[in-house]
Amino acid sequence: MAMKRLNYRSIMLLLLGMVLAALPGGSGQVKIAEAQQTPAAGLPRTVTVLVGGGQDTIVLDNFFPKTLRVRVGDTVVWKFNGDANHHFHTVTFSGGLFPGPKNAVVGGGPGEVIPGPWVPVPGGKPGELMRNPAEAWPTRQSGAPVEKYDGTTYVNSGHMRMHPRLPGMPASKEFSLTFTKPGVYRYACALHPHHQGTIEVVPADVADVPGQAEIDRQAKAEADHLVALIEKAKGLGKTIRSEPGPNGTTFWFVRAGAFDVSAEMRGVLYDFLPKNLTVKAGDTVIWQAVDPHTITFNPMPPAPEPFIVRASPDGPPFLVMNTKVFLPSKPAPVYDPPQYFNSGALGIITARGTNWALTFDKPGVYEYICAFHEPMGMKGTIT
């Protein structure tokens, strides 16, 4: 009766274990365990890839693992990883057409594009912009089956976050896709175009594909490597750079964010380096940013939100650009503590460039933030 309850695969594994146990030096229990972890050809599987990572001001902009081999019929589940408040990613496969503006994938081949980030607000004021719905919201409708992918369609997770965009909305922390055709498919985060991954899909009868345990080991090794590079980048804050200015003043330089060059911006420190800087009255501080950040002196907390959520008459809400965050505000030539000063979005992909300067002539201790990443702890002081 016991044999009838065993399926064919279990019987074969049992026999294999008996044979291996009888061999000199063989361990039947170990070999059976290894055999049971080997993914069986022809059986569809579900495997997991992590999206992003990090903790506090350490941010990993990468898919873990970056490359993955699966079979036709397998489903990949991407899970948002880490505790990064107000940080988000997308999983975007651009095999087909999608509405709105298009941006080239960084380092991608001809025709590899992702949605442009901004579109005009329907019925809005001239120049009023919002996040592109093709980027911000998922292609899979709520309650619909898991999407299938053969390289000919556009599929997108929407903004994956740790916490809901709006109260009452579910947090979009997972995205699933079933692959139906052999091929090599590259995908990207539409928010961070340097953040890319590759899925190689092989025929259903191929045996040489990694199991979840191997996938997890690869993911951990890649994440640990990036964290080590970020720790190395922290050393940038130990050396304070300055240059003589006019009339006995000094120019001071502060990095807004840091990364090691070999990390290719896939592992980033979201902090100010140095975090706390002491200057003399009359000195000027110059901030430098590569990844988008703001330098925001906000005398009336709380800090402004980057997006203003506005109801849409026929779909997901509009995520409208808050110009108080994205655009510069410099109401006086030198810092005036009661007023709001803001650099706007700085970085290599922004219209305002990478540098912003402010002169201080009143003694005091002045706190400032990055309005994009303040919930993650990106704060500094000028004394």
Tab-separated table of C-alpha atoms in Angstrom:
chain	number	residue	atom	x	y	z
A	1	MET	CA	0.000	0.000	0.000
A	2	ALA	CA	2.853	2.382	0.803
A	3	MET	CA	4.314	1.941	-2.706
A	4	LYS	CA	0.993	2.957	-4.288
A	5	ARG	CA	1.137	6.300	-2.519
A	6	LEU	CA	4.540	7.111	-4.048
A	7	ASN	CA	4.592	8.891	-7.384
A	8	TYR	CA	6.988	7.952	-10.172
A	9	ARG	CA	9.504	10.703	-9.363
A	10	SER	CA	9.629	9.764	-5.668
A	11	ILE	CA	10.256	6.083	-6.537
A	12	MET	CA	13.107	7.011	-8.897
A	13	LEU	CA	14.715	9.253	-6.257
A	14	LEU	CA	14.421	6.484	-3.661
A	15	LEU	CA	16.053	3.941	-5.974
A	16	LEU	CA	18.764	6.451	-6.869
A	17	GLY	CA	19.470	6.994	-3.185
A	18	MET	CA	19.758	3.254	-2.553
A	19	VAL	CA	22.243	2.842	-5.389
A	20	LEU	CA	24.353	5.817	-4.292
A	21	ALA	CA	24.311	4.649	-0.671
A	22	ALA	CA	25.736	1.282	-1.766
A	23	LEU	CA	28.666	2.914	-3.588
A	24	PRO	CA	31.985	3.210	-1.719
A	25	GLY	CA	32.077	6.522	0.172
A	26	GLY	CA	28.557	7.389	-0.990
A	27	SER	CA	26.002	9.105	1.222
A	28	GLY	CA	22.466	8.206	0.241
A	29	GLN	CA	20.826	10.906	2.384
A	30	VAL	CA	22.986	13.721	1.008
A	31	LYS	CA	22.512	12.653	-2.620
A	32	ILE	CA	18.730	12.369	-2.235
A	33	ALA	CA	18.586	15.889	-0.735
A	34	GLU	CA	20.603	17.275	-3.642
A	35	ALA	CA	18.434	15.466	-6.179
A	36	GLN	CA	15.233	16.848	-4.646
A	37	GLN	CA	16.593	20.430	-4.978
A	38	THR	CA	17.335	19.990	-8.683
A	39	PRO	CA	14.540	21.573	-10.775
A	40	ALA	CA	12.839	18.882	-12.891
A	41	ALA	CA	12.745	19.547	-16.641
A	42	GLY	CA	9.294	19.991	-18.138
A	43	LEU	CA	7.610	21.121	-14.896
A	44	PRO	CA	6.727	24.844	-14.704
A	45	ARG	CA	8.263	26.583	-11.708
A	46	THR	CA	7.961	29.871	-9.854
A	47	VAL	CA	11.201	31.580	-8.879
A	48	THR	CA	11.896	34.857	-7.097
A	49	VAL	CA	14.085	37.862	-7.986
A	50	LEU	CA	14.640	40.735	-5.534
A	51	VAL	CA	14.088	44.338	-6.628
A	52	GLY	CA	16.449	46.824	-5.004
A	53	GLY	CA	17.678	46.588	-1.458
A	54	GLY	CA	19.587	48.379	1.244
A	55	GLN	CA	18.777	49.941	4.575
A	56	ASP	CA	18.535	53.523	5.842
A	57	THR	CA	20.727	55.675	3.549
A	58	ILE	CA	22.253	52.693	1.692
A	59	VAL	CA	20.294	52.003	-1.497
A	60	LEU	CA	20.831	49.147	-3.955
A	61	ASP	CA	19.469	50.034	-7.390
A	62	ASN	CA	19.672	46.597	-8.943
A	63	PHE	CA	17.830	43.351	-9.587
A	64	PHE	CA	19.167	40.434	-7.549
A	65	PRO	CA	20.311	38.380	-9.310
A	66	LYS	CA	20.916	40.597	-12.313
A	67	THR	CA	20.775	37.670	-14.760
A	68	LEU	CA	18.559	34.603	-14.538
A	69	ARG	CA	17.968	31.497	-16.672
A	70	VAL	CA	14.485	29.954	-16.638
A	71	ARG	CA	12.476	27.570	-18.807
A	72	VAL	CA	9.489	28.205	-21.034
A	73	GLY	CA	6.446	28.077	-18.778
A	74	ASP	CA	8.266	29.314	-15.686
A	75	THR	CA	6.956	32.301	-13.721
A	76	VAL	CA	9.307	34.908	-12.240
A	77	VAL	CA	8.130	36.875	-9.222
A	78	TRP	CA	9.935	40.156	-8.521
A	79	LYS	CA	9.728	41.234	-4.878
A	80	PHE	CA	10.491	44.743	-3.612
A	81	ASN	CA	13.362	44.438	-1.166
A	82	GLY	CA	14.763	46.568	1.644
A	83	ASP	CA	13.237	49.159	3.937
A	84	ALA	CA	13.733	52.206	1.721
A	85	ASN	CA	10.856	54.565	2.533
A	86	HIS	CA	9.871	56.739	-0.423
A	87	HIS	CA	12.195	54.827	-2.738
A	88	PHE	CA	10.631	52.889	-5.580
A	89	HIS	CA	11.429	50.908	-8.714
A	90	THR	CA	9.716	49.394	-11.726
A	91	VAL	CA	10.147	46.118	-13.586
A	92	THR	CA	9.708	47.141	-17.220
A	93	PHE	CA	9.874	44.925	-20.343
A	94	SER	CA	9.499	47.104	-23.435
A	95	GLY	CA	8.996	44.422	-26.092
A	96	GLY	CA	5.960	46.201	-27.523
A	97	LEU	CA	4.435	49.631	-28.035
A	98	PHE	CA	3.248	51.818	-25.170
A	99	PRO	CA	1.719	55.311	-25.154
A	100	GLY	CA	3.572	58.497	-24.343
A	101	PRO	CA	7.208	59.626	-24.569
A	102	LYS	CA	10.068	57.146	-24.712
A	103	ASN	CA	13.592	57.201	-23.289
A	104	ALA	CA	16.469	55.045	-24.491
A	105	VAL	CA	17.708	52.384	-22.074
A	106	VAL	CA	21.138	53.339	-20.745
A	107	GLY	CA	23.633	51.159	-22.600
A	108	GLY	CA	20.809	49.417	-24.437
A	109	GLY	CA	20.696	48.297	-28.041
A	110	PRO	CA	18.823	49.928	-30.934
A	111	GLY	CA	15.121	50.232	-30.212
A	112	GLU	CA	15.408	49.437	-26.492
A	113	VAL	CA	13.278	52.073	-24.811
A	114	ILE	CA	11.407	52.718	-21.563
A	115	PRO	CA	8.658	55.256	-20.824
A	116	GLY	CA	9.690	58.867	-20.438
A	117	PRO	CA	9.027	60.057	-16.880
A	118	TRP	CA	6.810	63.117	-17.449
A	119	VAL	CA	3.680	63.953	-19.444
A	120	PRO	CA	1.352	66.985	-19.366
A	121	VAL	CA	-1.519	66.830	-16.874
A	122	PRO	CA	-4.777	66.362	-18.835
A	123	GLY	CA	-6.713	69.600	-18.482
A	124	GLY	CA	-3.923	71.059	-16.326
A	125	LYS	CA	-2.221	74.419	-16.405
A	126	PRO	CA	0.359	75.171	-19.121
A	127	GLY	CA	3.609	73.406	-18.224
A	128	GLU	CA	2.006	71.318	-15.458
A	129	LEU	CA	3.488	67.807	-15.524
A	130	MET	CA	2.764	64.435	-13.953
A	131	ARG	CA	4.449	61.031	-13.912
A	132	ASN	CA	3.794	59.107	-17.099
A	133	PRO	CA	0.975	56.617	-16.331
A	134	ALA	CA	2.698	54.074	-18.609
A	135	GLU	CA	5.570	54.108	-16.099
A	136	ALA	CA	3.768	54.729	-12.805
A	137	TRP	CA	0.982	52.139	-12.968
A	138	PRO	CA	1.002	48.386	-13.753
A	139	THR	CA	-0.120	46.953	-17.089
A	140	ARG	CA	-1.894	44.136	-15.229
A	141	GLN	CA	-5.308	45.165	-13.986
A	142	SER	CA	-6.263	44.330	-10.414
A	143	GLY	CA	-7.541	40.756	-10.214
A	144	ALA	CA	-6.388	39.841	-13.735
A	145	PRO	CA	-4.334	36.667	-14.387
A	146	VAL	CA	-0.551	36.798	-14.319
A	147	GLU	CA	0.709	38.301	-17.582
A	148	LYS	CA	2.505	36.166	-20.157
A	149	TYR	CA	5.551	37.399	-22.047
A	150	ASP	CA	7.055	36.359	-25.384
A	151	GLY	CA	9.072	39.496	-26.158
A	152	THR	CA	6.392	41.225	-28.266
A	153	THR	CA	4.412	43.185	-25.668
A	154	TYR	CA	4.940	45.986	-23.162
A	155	VAL	CA	4.589	44.876	-19.540
A	156	ASN	CA	5.295	46.981	-16.484
A	157	SER	CA	4.999	46.570	-12.718
A	158	GLY	CA	4.259	50.224	-12.058
A	159	HIS	CA	5.953	51.914	-9.112
A	160	MET	CA	6.921	49.170	-6.659
A	161	ARG	CA	7.179	50.551	-3.123
A	162	MET	CA	7.399	49.419	0.471
A	163	HIS	CA	4.314	51.419	1.457
A	164	PRO	CA	1.114	52.330	-0.427
A	165	ARG	CA	1.122	55.465	-2.545
A	166	LEU	CA	-2.263	56.412	-1.083
A	167	PRO	CA	-4.037	55.379	2.133
A	168	GLY	CA	-6.251	52.399	1.429
A	169	MET	CA	-4.315	51.335	-1.663
A	170	PRO	CA	-2.326	48.079	-1.537
A	171	ALA	CA	1.448	48.405	-1.502
A	172	SER	CA	2.738	47.280	-4.894
A	173	LYS	CA	5.519	45.026	-3.611
A	174	GLU	CA	5.345	42.122	-6.088
A	175	PHE	CA	5.191	41.657	-9.858
A	176	SER	CA	4.847	38.326	-11.693
A	177	LEU	CA	5.428	37.317	-15.302
A	178	THR	CA	5.205	33.936	-17.058
A	179	PHE	CA	7.587	33.383	-19.980
A	180	THR	CA	6.219	31.536	-23.011
A	181	LYS	CA	8.955	31.690	-25.665
A	182	PRO	CA	12.711	30.985	-25.678
A	183	GLY	CA	14.874	34.082	-25.932
A	184	VAL	CA	17.015	36.575	-24.046
A	185	TYR	CA	14.955	39.431	-22.649
A	186	ARG	CA	16.458	42.533	-21.129
A	187	TYR	CA	14.424	44.665	-18.760
A	188	ALA	CA	15.005	47.831	-16.759
A	189	CYS	CA	13.732	50.049	-13.984
A	190	ALA	CA	12.035	52.971	-15.713
A	191	LEU	CA	12.976	55.218	-12.785
A	192	HIS	CA	16.668	54.256	-12.777
A	193	PRO	CA	17.659	53.358	-16.376
A	194	HIS	CA	21.093	52.088	-15.249
A	195	HIS	CA	19.232	49.480	-13.178
A	196	GLN	CA	18.817	46.574	-15.611
A	197	GLY	CA	18.430	42.820	-15.668
A	198	THR	CA	18.289	39.923	-18.117
A	199	ILE	CA	16.047	36.852	-18.273
A	200	GLU	CA	17.258	34.009	-20.500
A	201	VAL	CA	14.395	31.654	-21.378
A	202	VAL	CA	15.362	28.163	-22.565
A	203	PRO	CA	13.105	25.344	-23.836
A	204	ALA	CA	10.971	23.514	-21.286
A	205	ASP	CA	13.003	20.288	-21.522
A	206	VAL	CA	16.386	21.884	-20.675
A	207	ALA	CA	17.721	20.580	-17.366
A	208	ASP	CA	20.467	23.136	-16.709
A	209	VAL	CA	18.571	25.927	-14.901
A	210	PRO	CA	19.238	27.171	-11.363
A	211	GLY	CA	16.962	26.308	-8.470
A	212	GLN	CA	15.824	28.921	-5.955
A	213	ALA	CA	18.627	28.126	-3.513
A	214	GLU	CA	21.241	28.848	-6.199
A	215	ILE	CA	19.357	31.976	-7.259
A	216	ASP	CA	19.338	33.206	-3.661
A	217	ARG	CA	23.079	32.601	-3.287
A	218	GLN	CA	23.795	34.570	-6.448
A	219	ALA	CA	21.514	37.397	-5.318
A	220	LYS	CA	23.212	37.631	-1.921
A	221	ALA	CA	26.701	37.641	-3.435
A	222	GLU	CA	25.777	40.477	-5.814
A	223	ALA	CA	24.111	42.513	-3.052
A	224	ASP	CA	27.032	42.023	-0.654
A	225	HIS	CA	29.430	43.195	-3.379
A	226	LEU	CA	27.478	46.437	-3.869
A	227	VAL	CA	27.218	47.089	-0.126
A	228	ALA	CA	31.010	46.742	0.137
A	229	LEU	CA	31.428	49.336	-2.630
A	230	ILE	CA	29.054	51.720	-0.840
A	231	GLU	CA	31.051	51.358	2.362
A	232	LYS	CA	34.107	52.271	0.311
A	233	ALA	CA	32.289	55.339	-1.059
A	234	LYS	CA	31.585	56.539	2.483
A	235	GLY	CA	35.272	57.375	2.696
A	236	LEU	CA	34.584	60.322	0.399
A	237	GLY	CA	33.024	62.129	3.339
A	238	LYS	CA	36.130	61.884	5.472
A	239	THR	CA	37.995	64.418	3.371
A	240	ILE	CA	36.400	67.861	3.375
A	241	ARG	CA	37.230	69.754	0.208
A	242	SER	CA	37.515	73.541	0.120
A	243	GLU	CA	39.039	76.319	-1.995
A	244	PRO	CA	39.898	79.949	-1.222
A	245	GLY	CA	37.199	82.434	-2.174
A	246	PRO	CA	37.234	86.228	-2.574
A	247	ASN	CA	37.967	88.594	0.329
A	248	GLY	CA	39.164	85.887	2.683
A	249	THR	CA	36.099	83.658	2.284
A	250	THR	CA	36.067	79.956	1.453
A	251	PHE	CA	34.208	77.738	-1.010
A	252	TRP	CA	33.164	74.439	0.613
A	253	PHE	CA	32.077	71.359	-1.354
A	254	VAL	CA	29.466	68.821	-0.207
A	255	ARG	CA	28.506	65.661	-2.094
A	256	ALA	CA	24.789	64.948	-2.292
A	257	GLY	CA	24.911	61.167	-2.440
A	258	ALA	CA	27.915	59.018	-3.257
A	259	PHE	CA	28.797	55.838	-5.111
A	260	ASP	CA	31.939	53.953	-6.059
A	261	VAL	CA	32.675	54.258	-9.777
A	262	SER	CA	32.866	50.480	-10.195
A	263	ALA	CA	29.295	50.205	-8.816
A	264	GLU	CA	27.966	52.089	-11.883
A	265	MET	CA	25.391	53.849	-9.663
A	266	ARG	CA	23.762	50.505	-8.828
A	267	GLY	CA	24.804	50.877	-5.186
A	268	VAL	CA	24.360	54.369	-3.791
A	269	LEU	CA	24.711	56.176	-0.471
A	270	TYR	CA	21.816	58.601	-0.014
A	271	ASP	CA	23.487	60.990	2.387
A	272	PHE	CA	25.379	64.260	2.420
A	273	LEU	CA	29.176	64.072	2.610
A	274	PRO	CA	30.146	65.657	4.895
A	275	LYS	CA	26.849	65.412	6.729
A	276	ASN	CA	27.628	68.258	9.140
A	277	LEU	CA	29.798	71.148	7.961
A	278	THR	CA	31.075	74.184	9.878
A	279	VAL	CA	31.873	77.347	7.898
A	280	LYS	CA	32.578	81.047	8.576
A	281	ALA	CA	30.126	83.862	7.934
A	282	GLY	CA	30.536	84.903	4.299
A	283	ASP	CA	31.548	81.433	3.079
A	284	THR	CA	29.776	79.627	0.216
A	285	VAL	CA	28.764	75.964	0.149
A	286	ILE	CA	28.584	74.175	-3.207
A	287	TRP	CA	26.607	70.921	-3.390
A	288	GLN	CA	27.300	68.376	-6.123
A	289	ALA	CA	24.888	65.583	-7.125
A	290	VAL	CA	24.954	62.793	-9.719
A	291	ASP	CA	21.802	60.865	-8.846
A	292	PRO	CA	18.771	63.201	-8.539
A	293	HIS	CA	18.650	64.957	-5.156
A	294	THR	CA	17.533	68.304	-3.782
A	295	ILE	CA	19.150	70.703	-1.301
A	296	THR	CA	16.150	71.971	0.633
A	297	PHE	CA	16.127	74.411	3.570
A	298	ASN	CA	12.551	74.230	4.843
A	299	PRO	CA	11.817	76.556	7.802
A	300	MET	CA	8.223	75.303	8.140
A	301	PRO	CA	8.120	71.490	8.472
A	302	PRO	CA	6.845	69.078	7.309
A	303	ALA	CA	8.853	68.827	4.116
A	304	PRO	CA	6.918	69.155	0.857
A	305	GLU	CA	5.996	65.911	-0.897
A	306	PRO	CA	7.561	65.371	-4.362
A	307	PHE	CA	4.169	64.474	-5.875
A	308	ILE	CA	0.714	65.917	-5.435
A	309	VAL	CA	-1.846	63.141	-5.823
A	310	ARG	CA	-4.858	64.251	-7.853
A	311	ALA	CA	-7.920	62.159	-8.664
A	312	SER	CA	-8.388	61.076	-12.270
A	313	PRO	CA	-11.887	60.889	-13.782
A	314	ASP	CA	-11.265	57.603	-15.607
A	315	GLY	CA	-8.268	55.744	-14.206
A	316	PRO	CA	-5.473	55.718	-11.618
A	317	PRO	CA	-4.790	59.032	-9.866
A	318	PHE	CA	-2.423	61.592	-11.362
A	319	LEU	CA	0.984	61.951	-9.678
A	320	VAL	CA	1.510	65.658	-10.336
A	321	MET	CA	4.983	67.185	-10.080
A	322	ASN	CA	5.272	69.404	-7.014
A	323	THR	CA	7.184	72.381	-8.398
A	324	LYS	CA	8.087	73.420	-4.848
A	325	VAL	CA	10.363	70.343	-4.816
A	326	PHE	CA	11.444	69.920	-8.437
A	327	LEU	CA	12.084	73.580	-9.333
A	328	PRO	CA	14.663	75.893	-7.725
A	329	SER	CA	13.773	78.590	-5.233
A	330	LYS	CA	16.335	81.189	-4.185
A	331	PRO	CA	14.484	84.187	-2.722
A	332	ALA	CA	17.673	86.001	-1.644
A	333	PRO	CA	21.321	86.054	-2.820
A	334	VAL	CA	22.467	84.763	0.591
A	335	TYR	CA	20.748	82.403	2.971
A	336	ASP	CA	17.890	83.935	4.948
A	337	PRO	CA	16.737	81.463	7.640
A	338	PRO	CA	12.997	82.335	7.667
A	339	GLN	CA	12.655	81.685	3.922
A	340	TYR	CA	12.366	78.501	1.862
A	341	PHE	CA	15.482	77.758	-0.217
A	342	ASN	CA	15.619	74.839	-2.641
A	343	SER	CA	18.004	73.713	-5.373
A	344	GLY	CA	15.348	71.851	-7.348
A	345	ALA	CA	16.230	68.445	-8.769
A	346	LEU	CA	20.010	68.158	-9.270
A	347	GLY	CA	21.761	65.357	-11.157
A	348	ILE	CA	23.219	64.261	-14.468
A	349	ILE	CA	19.768	63.568	-15.947
A	350	THR	CA	18.094	66.795	-14.789
A	351	ALA	CA	17.792	70.118	-16.574
A	352	ARG	CA	19.447	72.051	-13.742
A	353	GLY	CA	22.764	70.210	-13.822
A	354	THR	CA	24.766	68.840	-10.925
A	355	ASN	CA	25.790	71.864	-8.798
A	356	TRP	CA	24.029	74.389	-6.541
A	357	ALA	CA	25.624	77.037	-4.313
A	358	LEU	CA	24.462	79.066	-1.329
A	359	THR	CA	26.295	81.729	0.697
A	360	PHE	CA	25.866	82.011	4.472
A	361	ASP	CA	26.429	85.292	6.345
A	362	LYS	CA	24.403	84.805	9.560
A	363	PRO	CA	25.794	82.659	12.402
A	364	GLY	CA	23.563	79.731	13.339
A	365	VAL	CA	22.930	76.018	12.842
A	366	TYR	CA	20.855	75.344	9.723
A	367	GLU	CA	19.323	71.982	8.923
A	368	TYR	CA	18.532	70.903	5.375
A	369	ILE	CA	17.241	67.789	3.603
A	370	CYS	CA	16.893	66.103	0.252
A	371	ALA	CA	13.153	66.452	-0.349
A	372	PHE	CA	13.167	63.204	-2.372
A	373	HIS	CA	14.891	61.089	0.269
A	374	GLU	CA	14.377	62.801	3.639
A	375	PRO	CA	12.316	59.841	5.001
A	376	MET	CA	15.374	57.646	4.371
A	377	GLY	CA	17.544	59.882	6.556
A	378	MET	CA	19.128	62.149	3.914
A	379	LYS	CA	19.664	65.221	6.089
A	380	GLY	CA	22.545	67.573	6.853
A	381	THR	CA	23.502	70.703	8.783
A	382	ILE	CA	25.488	73.832	8.056
A	383	THR	CA	26.908	75.491	11.170
